[in-house]
């Protein structure tokens, strides 16, 4: 027979139980539950409403990483370990609601990578796709599937699933970027593979600029077949993104919820640039406050230019250039720009759309 205390703690663990379950009758069912457990059986009625929640119940919480606070840790890491020894010298942005899980949201990874002049991050490939959003520095390249691209602040660079990639810094200052990866989605589905390249770097197979020449001008070579679901453009340069937002802001009024927000697209399909992570760049003019918005995709925001503040749920976060913050699934958020602000955003929206899950709600301004 169970002690009173264990019966009480059992009842306490029943948060999420079906409301019609008579808790007073539960002690009389314990023997059945225990025998069932020995046969790897469990009663659904004790867990049902925790499994199927009325609305999103993210463990991920609103959070902000100030660049002034994170950058010194990146510099210190450089004194402790080389890019080569680390394979990738990355400090993981861990959501405070998900400590030790290498998650910035429940589905997404974020980290800040630093590479010093002369260093190489050796070639490897994996099932997970990666995006790089360049924060600081000049003169570093990434090579993807045999083609190099030089990275500049504000550039959005893609490493598709299972493509060889290495990075190198040929400049004279540290280079820092944000890495966004989908490995938690890959791992949920138990589909992860990884391989290291036998050499330090993968051989170059195409001249720099090939991808941009083929796919970067709203034109595609007539007979090329594109089998991948990832955009053939693997560097979306900031200069052109910024110009696009500038032009949009000249010809139309700001949207109440998004101000000016443009999505990065795959020119082959017109859809999102990556199959597992949606990406956008947003421009919020000085003095503008966006109306409260929520959607089922948790999103990661990286400030490129300007400063302002965001309300995310009940919390307020002030931000400036290179700060990174998170709005969890279904938590209402709104932004106020105190100077012209440009923000890079990524989320798992594209996955949710493909699975018919995605929802949004726009509060009336
Ligand atoms: C990775 O391969 C890179 O290639 C960066 O630069 C960050 C985080 C987790 C797993 C693999 C890169 C990563 C990563």
mmCIF file of N, CA and C and ligand atoms in Angstrom, residues 88 90 109 113 124 126 132 165 167 179 181 183, ligand 1:
data_model
loop_
_atom_site.group_PDB
_atom_site.id
_atom_site.type_symbol
_atom_site.label_atom_id
_atom_site.label_comp_id
_atom_site.label_asym_id
_atom_site.label_seq_id
_atom_site.Cartn_x
_atom_site.Cartn_y
_atom_site.Cartn_z
ATOM 1 N N UNK A 88 34.083 24.045 -34.914
ATOM 2 C CA UNK A 88 33.412 25.326 -35.091
ATOM 3 C C UNK A 88 33.468 26.036 -33.739
ATOM 4 N N UNK A 90 31.972 28.200 -31.644
ATOM 5 C CA UNK A 90 30.631 28.787 -31.543
ATOM 6 C C UNK A 90 30.226 28.839 -30.083
ATOM 7 N N UNK A 109 18.308 26.111 -33.428
ATOM 8 C CA UNK A 109 19.606 26.394 -32.824
ATOM 9 C C UNK A 109 20.043 27.784 -33.241
ATOM 10 N N UNK A 113 29.490 32.508 -34.008
ATOM 11 C CA UNK A 113 30.755 31.896 -34.410
ATOM 12 C C UNK A 113 31.791 32.984 -34.643
ATOM 13 N N UNK A 124 33.224 19.968 -43.486
ATOM 14 C CA UNK A 124 32.373 18.843 -43.092
ATOM 15 C C UNK A 124 31.016 19.011 -43.766
ATOM 16 N N UNK A 126 26.612 17.785 -43.156
ATOM 17 C CA UNK A 126 25.633 17.151 -42.266
ATOM 18 C C UNK A 126 24.226 17.365 -42.804
ATOM 19 N N UNK A 132 23.784 31.521 -42.108
ATOM 20 C CA UNK A 132 24.739 32.434 -41.453
ATOM 21 C C UNK A 132 24.202 33.830 -41.636
ATOM 22 N N UNK A 165 31.115 22.144 -46.487
ATOM 23 C CA UNK A 165 31.355 23.570 -46.231
ATOM 24 C C UNK A 165 32.528 23.756 -45.285
ATOM 25 N N UNK A 167 35.031 27.318 -43.692
ATOM 26 C CA UNK A 167 35.128 28.775 -43.610
ATOM 27 C C UNK A 167 36.589 29.150 -43.383
ATOM 28 N N UNK A 179 24.991 31.705 -36.446
ATOM 29 C CA UNK A 179 24.646 30.448 -37.091
ATOM 30 C C UNK A 179 23.244 30.045 -36.651
ATOM 31 N N UNK A 181 20.585 26.912 -37.148
ATOM 32 C CA UNK A 181 20.497 25.547 -37.693
ATOM 33 C C UNK A 181 19.177 24.879 -37.292
ATOM 34 N N UNK A 183 18.946 21.500 -36.647
ATOM 35 C CA UNK A 183 19.262 20.106 -36.245
ATOM 36 C C UNK A 183 18.268 19.526 -35.256
HETATM 37 C C1 LIG B 1 28.104 23.890 -37.990
HETATM 38 O O1 LIG B 1 28.433 22.943 -38.864
HETATM 39 C C2 LIG B 1 28.501 25.196 -38.180
HETATM 40 O O2 LIG B 1 29.441 24.796 -40.299
HETATM 41 C C3 LIG B 1 28.137 26.159 -37.264
HETATM 42 O O3 LIG B 1 29.848 26.676 -39.381
HETATM 43 C C4 LIG B 1 27.408 25.862 -36.159
HETATM 44 C C5 LIG B 1 26.284 24.220 -34.802
HETATM 45 C C6 LIG B 1 25.901 22.960 -34.560
HETATM 46 C C7 LIG B 1 26.236 21.959 -35.450
HETATM 47 C C8 LIG B 1 26.957 22.234 -36.595
HETATM 48 C C9 LIG B 1 29.313 25.581 -39.378
HETATM 49 C C10 LIG B 1 27.018 24.549 -35.926
HETATM 50 C C11 LIG B 1 27.360 23.546 -36.842
#
